[in-house]
Amino acid sequence: MTEQEIEEALIQKLGDLKYSYRPDIHDRAALEANFRHHFESLNHVSLSDSEFSRLLETIVTPDVYAASRILRERNHFERDDGTALHYTLVNIKDWCKNTFEVIHQLRINTDYSHHRYDVMLLINGVPVVQIELKTLQISPRRAIQQIVEYKHDPGNGYAKTLLCFLQLFIVSNRSDTWYFANNNSRHFAFNAEERFLPLYQFAREDNSKITHLDDFADAFLAKCTLGEMISRYMVLVASEQKLLMMRPYQIYAVKAIVDCIHQHRGNGYIWHTTGSGKTLTSFKASTLLKDNPDIDKCLFVVDRKDLDRQTRDEFNRFQENCVEANTHTGTLVSRLLSDDYADKVIVTTIQKLGLALDGNHRNHYKEKLEPLRHKHMVFIFDECHRSQFGENHQAIKAFFPNAQLFGFTGTPIFEQNANYQQIEGEQASYRTTADIFQQQLHAYTITHAIDDLNVLRFHIDYYKPDGKQAPKPGEALAKRAIVEAILSKHDAATAGRKFNALLATASIVDAIEYHSLFETMQAEKQAENPDYHPLNIACVFSPPPEGNQDVLQIQEDLPQEKADNAQDPDRKKAALQAIMATYNHRYGTSHRIGEFDLYYQDVQKRIKDQQYPNTDLPHAQKIDITIVVDMLLTGFDSAYLNTLYVDKNLKYHGLIQAFSRTNRVLNDTKPYGNILDFRQQQAAVDTAISLFSGQSGEQAKKIWLVDKAPVVIDRLQGALGQLETFLQSQGLPAAPEAVPQLQGDAARCQFIQCFKEVQRCKTQLDQYTDLTPEERECIEQMVPPETLQGFRGVYLDTAQRLREQRAQNREQTSPEVEQLDFEFVLFASAVIDYDYIMTLISRYTNPTPGKQTMNREALVGLIQSDAQFLDDREEITAYIDTLKAGKGLDESAIREGFEQFKSQNQQQRIQEVAQAHGLDTQTLQDFMAQTLNRMIFDGEQLSELLAPLQLGWKARTQKETALMQDLIPLLHKQAQGREISGLEAYEQ
C-alpha cells in the first residue's frame, strides 16, 4: 500500500470507531476556529475575538509538561470585563463525553516551518495524538529520532500553536505500530550513548502484541479507551517535569487490582518480573484508590527502611507530596486514624506495621487502632515473600477482617521452590504465593520482558578449568584459579571495562578471602608488567549487628550473612574494617563500620557511576568488580552492570534474582547479561528457567539465552557474505577501499545496513567469555582486524556524509536516507578514549625499547574507525602529521601540544568566519566565549553583534541565517556534546 492508501484506510477505520472526519481542517486558522467552537460549547461561553486571542496566548506554551497540566486541570482566565472565567479544555470528569475528531495533512505555517502532519486526533478540538505513517520497514529508534528532529526545527508548530498539547506520537507502516509520549527537549532527545525514550507496542492482557494498525485502532484508539489512556494511564512526573506512559502490562495490573477491590473478590498477587517497573504500577494503583470511596485506607508496605525511603521518594517523584514520612510507629498510627485526604495513601515498613499491631507494645497502639478494625483497608506489599512477611500477614488478617491484601513479586513461590532458603547447606519452608494471596491477578514474566526488549537475554559460560576433569555440579574450584580466570576474562566480558561486575560468593569468609586474593594477585601482575592496569575491587557484606537495629533489619533479607555473622563475629568485623580501610584509601572516603549504611550507599553509587565516561569521571573513582555474599543480588539496578561471576550455589528464585542484576537494557553495546558460573550449575539454571518462564523448558531457553558462539559465528559469516555479494553487485571488490566508489545514496545506505550487521555480530562475540582458541582464530580469518578497522573507518565516513546531507536538506532527502539508523554507538570503544590516544601518540614520538609502538598509518586508522572521534578525527590526524616519530615527547607535552593546536585552529576558523561576514574578530570571539560560558544562546546579543553592519530587516535576516550556518558547527564542537540552550531555534 502507498502512504496515501494507508492514511485513507486509517481514516475510514477511525470513522467506524465513531470519530468525526474533518477534511475542512487543514491549516492553523481552521484548527483554531474548530477549537474555539468546542471550547465555547463546553464552557457555555461566547468569547470576543480579543478574548480568544488572549486565551491562546495564555494556554499555548512550548513547555509540554505545563501544557499537559492545563489539559487535565480546571483553569481560569480574565475576560475583557474583568470577570473570571473558570474553564477546562476538555470534559475532565468524563473523557468519553468529549468530541473526538480526525484530521489529516494539516499544514502549520509558522515563522520558519511549513510542516505537514499525516493524521491527528482531536479531543474537543485539542490535538492530542499525532500519527506518522510510513511505507518502509520501521526502525523504531529512527522513527522517534525523526520526530525529535521535527520538534527541533526552527519555528516548529509544536511550540507556538495548539500542537503544544500533543500527548502521544504513533508511528506505523500498517503492519507494525509503535507509540511514545511527548516531552520537553531534555526528555525528548538522544544522548551520546544512544539511550532512547521509552517506546511501546500495545498488547493484550496475555501480553501478546497488537501491531497491525487496524487492530491497534480497535484496542487503543476507541474513543473511551484513548481518553482513559491519556487521563488515567499517563503519569505526569512532577519532579522531572516529564510525561510517562504506563506500559500495557502495568495498565492491566492496575485494572485488575481496582476491579478486585470494587467487586470484593478477596486478595491477589501480581507476578511482574524484576525490572518491569512495579513502583510505577503500585503508585498508579494507590492514586486511583485514593479517589475510590469504597475503601478507607490504602497502605503500601515495604520491608526495609531504605526501601521505605526509596519508595516514598519514587511516589513523591511521580506526584509531589503525595506521601509523607512516618518517622516512627506513633506517626504511622496517627496517620492511620486521620480522616485527612492526604493520609488516605500511606507508605510504611512492615516492621512499623507489626509494632502498631503488637498487643504487648507499651504504647498500646493496637487499642488506639480499634476504630479501624472493621474498615475496608487495602494493603499493597511491594514483595510478597520477604522474611518477616508471614507473621505480619497473620496479624493483619486477624485485626482487619475486611482488609484486602495485594502483593507484587518478580519470582513467585511455587510448590517446587517452597522449601528453598539461601543458606549454604540448609533448608527452610515457605508457603506458596497462591497460599497467601489466593489468586494471580496478572502475570508479566521475564519471558515476556525479553520478548518486549524490556530486559536482555543471558549469556552463560559454565567455566571448566583447562586440562582437568570437569568439576561436579555445585563443587567449588580453587579460589586462586577463579581469580586468575576473572582477571583474564574481565575485559572481554565488560567490553573493555565499559561495564562492571559482581562476584557472588558463598559466605563472608569466602568474600574476605577473595578480596585479599585480588589485592595480592594484581600486585604480582603489576610487578611483572608495569603497564598492567589493575581492576578496582570493592567488597560489601553486612557487619555483625551488635544490637544495631538498622543492621538487624537489613539482615532479615540476607540469610547467609546473618548466619555467617553468628560465627566468630569479631573476625568478620575486623576483616570488614580492613576492607573499608582499603576502600577509604583508594577513593579518599572516610567510612566506618558504625555507619555501615553510608558505606553501602557509596558502593552502590560508584557501581552506577560506571555510566559516566572516563573523561568526566576518572576510572580510578569507579568500581570494576564488587564482591558480595547476599547484598546487591536482589533489588539493585544499574544498566552499566553487565556481568555476574558466580561462586556460590544458586537455585530457583535466588538464581533468577541474582542473574537479573545484569540484564537491564542500555543500547547495542550491551547485547546480553553475562554470567560466568564457576560451579557448573546448568541443571539449576534449566530448572529455574522452566519454573519462571511460564513456558516449556526448551522453548523458554531459546528466549532466555543467547545463541551459542558457533551460531553467532555462522551469522557473522552470513553477514560478511551479504556485504561481499552487495559490493560485487556494484562491480566492486569486497574491500574497505572500494566503499568510497559506491554510486548513489541507495547504494551507500545498503552498505550501511550490511556492515552494521557485521559489527553487531562482532560486538556480541567480543563479549563471549567462552570462545575457544579455534573459534577466535576462525573469527580472525573471516574478518582480519585490519580489514574490520578499515570497514569501520569507511562506515563512519559514509554515515557522517549521509547524516550531514539529511540534516541540511531534509525536504529533498531520499526515503532510504531518511529512514537510516546509523547506530554510531556500535562503533565507539570504551578502551580507545582520548587518554588512550594521547598515550599512543606519545609512544609514537618516543618509542621505548622492547615495547610495541604504532606507525602513523595504524594510529590514524585506529582513530578513524572509532565513532567517539567522529567530530575530531581530522584535527587529531592533522596534529599527528605535525609530529615526528622518535622525537621524544612525553604524554603531558603531547596533551599540551594538542590543546594549543586545537586552540590555534579555532582562532583561525573564527577569524575566517568574521572576515567572511564583515565582523570584528575579537567581538565575534567574545560573543562565542560568552555563549559557551553560559551555555545559553542569546538572540538579542546576536542582533547586537550584527548592529554595526547597519542592515535593513530583510538583509539582516539573511545575514543572520548565513552567519549561523558557519557558527553552529563551531559552537557544537566547542560545547563537546553539552546542550546550548536556545541554539536549536537556529538549527536547520
mmCIF file of C-alpha atoms in Angstrom, residues 726-904:
data_model
loop_
_atom_site.group_PDB
_atom_site.id
_atom_site.type_symbol
_atom_site.label_atom_id
_atom_site.label_comp_id
_atom_site.label_asym_id
_atom_site.label_seq_id
_atom_site.Cartn_x
_atom_site.Cartn_y
_atom_site.Cartn_z
ATOM 1 C CA PHE A 726 26.437 -6.465 -2.342
ATOM 2 C CA LEU A 727 29.819 -4.879 -3.138
ATOM 3 C CA GLN A 728 30.328 -7.318 -6.023
ATOM 4 C CA SER A 729 26.861 -6.422 -7.352
ATOM 5 C CA GLN A 730 28.143 -2.850 -7.583
ATOM 6 C CA GLY A 731 31.166 -4.022 -9.582
ATOM 7 C CA LEU A 732 33.494 -3.572 -6.623
ATOM 8 C CA PRO A 733 35.785 -5.878 -4.632
ATOM 9 C CA ALA A 734 34.860 -6.687 -1.017
ATOM 10 C CA ALA A 735 37.451 -4.339 0.466
ATOM 11 C CA PRO A 736 37.257 -1.145 2.567
ATOM 12 C CA GLU A 737 38.995 0.958 -0.069
ATOM 13 C CA ALA A 738 36.202 0.127 -2.567
ATOM 14 C CA VAL A 739 33.394 1.678 -0.494
ATOM 15 C CA PRO A 740 34.073 5.359 -1.423
ATOM 16 C CA GLN A 741 33.470 4.349 -5.070
ATOM 17 C CA LEU A 742 29.812 3.461 -4.401
ATOM 18 C CA GLN A 743 27.463 5.476 -6.618
ATOM 19 C CA GLY A 744 24.249 6.988 -5.256
ATOM 20 C CA ASP A 745 22.594 7.202 -1.853
ATOM 21 C CA ALA A 746 20.688 3.927 -2.239
ATOM 22 C CA ALA A 747 23.984 2.007 -2.579
ATOM 23 C CA ARG A 748 25.577 3.860 0.358
ATOM 24 C CA CYS A 749 22.514 3.101 2.504
ATOM 25 C CA GLN A 750 22.737 -0.577 1.562
ATOM 26 C CA PHE A 751 26.405 -0.639 2.631
ATOM 27 C CA ILE A 752 25.449 0.950 5.982
ATOM 28 C CA GLN A 753 22.819 -1.737 6.588
ATOM 29 C CA CYS A 754 25.135 -4.606 5.527
ATOM 30 C CA PHE A 755 28.158 -3.599 7.580
ATOM 31 C CA LYS A 756 26.102 -2.642 10.640
ATOM 32 C CA GLU A 757 25.027 -6.302 10.900
ATOM 33 C CA VAL A 758 28.675 -7.404 10.661
ATOM 34 C CA GLN A 759 29.591 -5.053 13.520
ATOM 35 C CA ARG A 760 26.593 -6.147 15.603
ATOM 36 C CA CYS A 761 27.676 -9.824 15.399
ATOM 37 C CA LYS A 762 31.287 -8.872 16.176
ATOM 38 C CA THR A 763 30.205 -6.827 19.226
ATOM 39 C CA GLN A 764 28.249 -9.821 20.535
ATOM 40 C CA LEU A 765 31.145 -12.241 20.032
ATOM 41 C CA ASP A 766 33.666 -9.838 21.582
ATOM 42 C CA GLN A 767 31.867 -10.186 24.949
ATOM 43 C CA TYR A 768 31.678 -14.014 24.889
ATOM 44 C CA THR A 769 33.935 -15.336 27.632
ATOM 45 C CA ASP A 770 33.792 -18.955 26.430
ATOM 46 C CA LEU A 771 35.297 -18.678 22.917
ATOM 47 C CA THR A 772 37.773 -21.470 22.219
ATOM 48 C CA PRO A 773 41.185 -20.667 20.638
ATOM 49 C CA GLU A 774 39.892 -22.313 17.448
ATOM 50 C CA GLU A 775 36.804 -20.079 17.393
ATOM 51 C CA ARG A 776 38.912 -16.958 17.932
ATOM 52 C CA GLU A 777 41.177 -17.966 15.053
ATOM 53 C CA CYS A 778 38.153 -18.674 12.832
ATOM 54 C CA ILE A 779 36.719 -15.189 13.518
ATOM 55 C CA GLU A 780 40.073 -13.548 12.813
ATOM 56 C CA GLN A 781 40.419 -15.403 9.498
ATOM 57 C CA MET A 782 36.901 -14.391 8.476
ATOM 58 C CA VAL A 783 37.485 -10.718 9.192
ATOM 59 C CA PRO A 784 41.108 -9.806 9.972
ATOM 60 C CA PRO A 785 41.442 -6.921 12.486
ATOM 61 C CA GLU A 786 42.942 -4.533 9.912
ATOM 62 C CA THR A 787 40.077 -5.274 7.453
ATOM 63 C CA LEU A 788 37.459 -4.736 10.171
ATOM 64 C CA GLN A 789 39.129 -1.477 11.190
ATOM 65 C CA GLY A 790 39.198 -0.319 7.570
ATOM 66 C CA PHE A 791 35.488 -1.064 7.098
ATOM 67 C CA ARG A 792 34.671 0.722 10.369
ATOM 68 C CA GLY A 793 36.510 3.791 9.110
ATOM 69 C CA VAL A 794 34.678 3.940 5.753
ATOM 70 C CA TYR A 795 31.375 3.182 7.530
ATOM 71 C CA LEU A 796 31.846 6.266 9.723
ATOM 72 C CA ASP A 797 32.875 8.370 6.688
ATOM 73 C CA THR A 798 29.784 7.272 4.753
ATOM 74 C CA ALA A 799 27.438 7.611 7.743
ATOM 75 C CA GLN A 800 28.711 11.091 8.541
ATOM 76 C CA ARG A 801 28.214 12.170 4.926
ATOM 77 C CA LEU A 802 24.637 10.855 4.838
ATOM 78 C CA ARG A 803 23.832 12.312 8.264
ATOM 79 C CA GLU A 804 25.007 15.791 7.222
ATOM 80 C CA GLN A 805 23.090 15.514 3.958
ATOM 81 C CA ARG A 806 19.922 14.595 5.859
ATOM 82 C CA ALA A 807 20.347 17.458 8.336
ATOM 83 C CA GLN A 808 20.975 20.099 5.668
ATOM 84 C CA ASN A 809 18.179 19.298 3.230
ATOM 85 C CA ARG A 810 15.517 17.118 4.792
ATOM 86 C CA GLU A 811 12.815 18.024 2.264
ATOM 87 C CA GLN A 812 14.820 16.538 -0.632
ATOM 88 C CA THR A 813 16.346 13.605 1.264
ATOM 89 C CA SER A 814 15.565 10.196 -0.228
ATOM 90 C CA PRO A 815 13.353 7.862 1.857
ATOM 91 C CA GLU A 816 16.250 5.391 2.238
ATOM 92 C CA VAL A 817 18.477 8.041 3.840
ATOM 93 C CA GLU A 818 15.604 9.447 5.890
ATOM 94 C CA GLN A 819 14.915 6.039 7.487
ATOM 95 C CA LEU A 820 18.556 5.157 8.262
ATOM 96 C CA ASP A 821 19.507 4.472 11.878
ATOM 97 C CA PHE A 822 23.303 4.837 11.988
ATOM 98 C CA GLU A 823 23.796 3.358 15.500
ATOM 99 C CA PHE A 824 27.135 5.100 15.992
ATOM 100 C CA VAL A 825 27.311 3.620 19.485
ATOM 101 C CA LEU A 826 28.242 0.271 17.905
ATOM 102 C CA PHE A 827 31.425 1.901 16.639
ATOM 103 C CA ALA A 828 32.640 3.527 19.849
ATOM 104 C CA SER A 829 35.186 1.732 22.003
ATOM 105 C CA ALA A 830 35.321 2.009 25.791
ATOM 106 C CA VAL A 831 39.053 1.277 25.675
ATOM 107 C CA ILE A 832 40.083 3.700 22.935
ATOM 108 C CA ASP A 833 39.285 7.035 24.553
ATOM 109 C CA TYR A 834 41.026 10.415 24.441
ATOM 110 C CA ASP A 835 43.565 9.452 27.137
ATOM 111 C CA TYR A 836 44.439 6.220 25.346
ATOM 112 C CA ILE A 837 45.021 8.040 22.048
ATOM 113 C CA MET A 838 47.267 10.628 23.735
ATOM 114 C CA THR A 839 49.318 7.754 25.240
ATOM 115 C CA LEU A 840 49.680 6.095 21.828
ATOM 116 C CA ILE A 841 50.752 9.376 20.215
ATOM 117 C CA SER A 842 53.345 9.810 22.963
ATOM 118 C CA ARG A 843 54.709 6.335 22.247
ATOM 119 C CA TYR A 844 54.724 7.113 18.515
ATOM 120 C CA THR A 845 57.014 10.098 19.138
ATOM 121 C CA ASN A 846 59.003 8.438 21.931
ATOM 122 C CA PRO A 847 59.379 4.682 21.286
ATOM 123 C CA THR A 848 60.545 2.568 24.232
ATOM 124 C CA PRO A 849 62.838 -0.405 23.538
ATOM 125 C CA GLY A 850 61.006 -3.697 23.910
ATOM 126 C CA LYS A 851 57.515 -2.123 23.622
ATOM 127 C CA GLN A 852 55.368 -2.364 20.534
ATOM 128 C CA THR A 853 54.587 1.043 19.038
ATOM 129 C CA MET A 854 52.244 2.063 16.244
ATOM 130 C CA ASN A 855 53.264 3.680 12.997
ATOM 131 C CA ARG A 856 51.357 6.691 11.704
ATOM 132 C CA GLU A 857 49.029 4.677 9.421
ATOM 133 C CA ALA A 858 47.987 2.293 12.189
ATOM 134 C CA LEU A 859 47.418 5.168 14.609
ATOM 135 C CA VAL A 860 45.304 7.153 12.131
ATOM 136 C CA GLY A 861 43.362 4.005 11.176
ATOM 137 C CA LEU A 862 42.509 3.377 14.837
ATOM 138 C CA ILE A 863 41.202 6.936 15.273
ATOM 139 C CA GLN A 864 39.195 6.901 12.043
ATOM 140 C CA SER A 865 37.478 3.603 12.934
ATOM 141 C CA ASP A 866 36.069 4.832 16.265
ATOM 142 C CA ALA A 867 32.828 6.828 16.458
ATOM 143 C CA GLN A 868 33.997 8.716 19.558
ATOM 144 C CA PHE A 869 36.322 10.746 17.348
ATOM 145 C CA LEU A 870 33.797 11.359 14.568
ATOM 146 C CA ASP A 871 33.948 15.135 15.016
ATOM 147 C CA ASP A 872 37.642 15.366 15.994
ATOM 148 C CA ARG A 873 39.434 12.797 13.880
ATOM 149 C CA GLU A 874 40.531 15.210 11.159
ATOM 150 C CA GLU A 875 42.007 17.501 13.788
ATOM 151 C CA ILE A 876 43.805 14.666 15.639
ATOM 152 C CA THR A 877 45.147 13.311 12.338
ATOM 153 C CA ALA A 878 46.391 16.766 11.319
ATOM 154 C CA TYR A 879 48.115 17.104 14.708
ATOM 155 C CA ILE A 880 49.848 13.729 14.270
ATOM 156 C CA ASP A 881 51.134 14.981 10.904
ATOM 157 C CA THR A 882 52.920 17.861 12.712
ATOM 158 C CA LEU A 883 54.849 15.398 14.905
ATOM 159 C CA LYS A 884 57.932 13.387 14.088
ATOM 160 C CA ALA A 885 58.289 9.745 15.043
ATOM 161 C CA GLY A 886 61.062 9.287 17.586
ATOM 162 C CA LYS A 887 61.195 12.971 18.520
ATOM 163 C CA GLY A 888 60.687 12.072 22.177
ATOM 164 C CA LEU A 889 57.691 13.961 23.669
ATOM 165 C CA ASP A 890 56.150 12.768 26.921
ATOM 166 C CA GLU A 891 52.392 12.438 27.397
ATOM 167 C CA SER A 892 51.881 15.809 29.110
ATOM 168 C CA ALA A 893 53.754 17.563 26.274
ATOM 169 C CA ILE A 894 51.568 15.730 23.728
ATOM 170 C CA ARG A 895 48.381 16.826 25.522
ATOM 171 C CA GLU A 896 49.542 20.407 25.872
ATOM 172 C CA GLY A 897 50.621 20.476 22.224
ATOM 173 C CA PHE A 898 47.269 19.142 21.032
ATOM 174 C CA GLU A 899 45.315 21.686 23.105
ATOM 175 C CA GLN A 900 47.437 24.501 21.604
ATOM 176 C CA PHE A 901 46.929 23.044 18.122
ATOM 177 C CA LYS A 902 43.134 22.935 18.655
ATOM 178 C CA SER A 903 43.101 26.467 20.048
ATOM 179 C CA GLN A 904 45.048 27.822 17.067
#
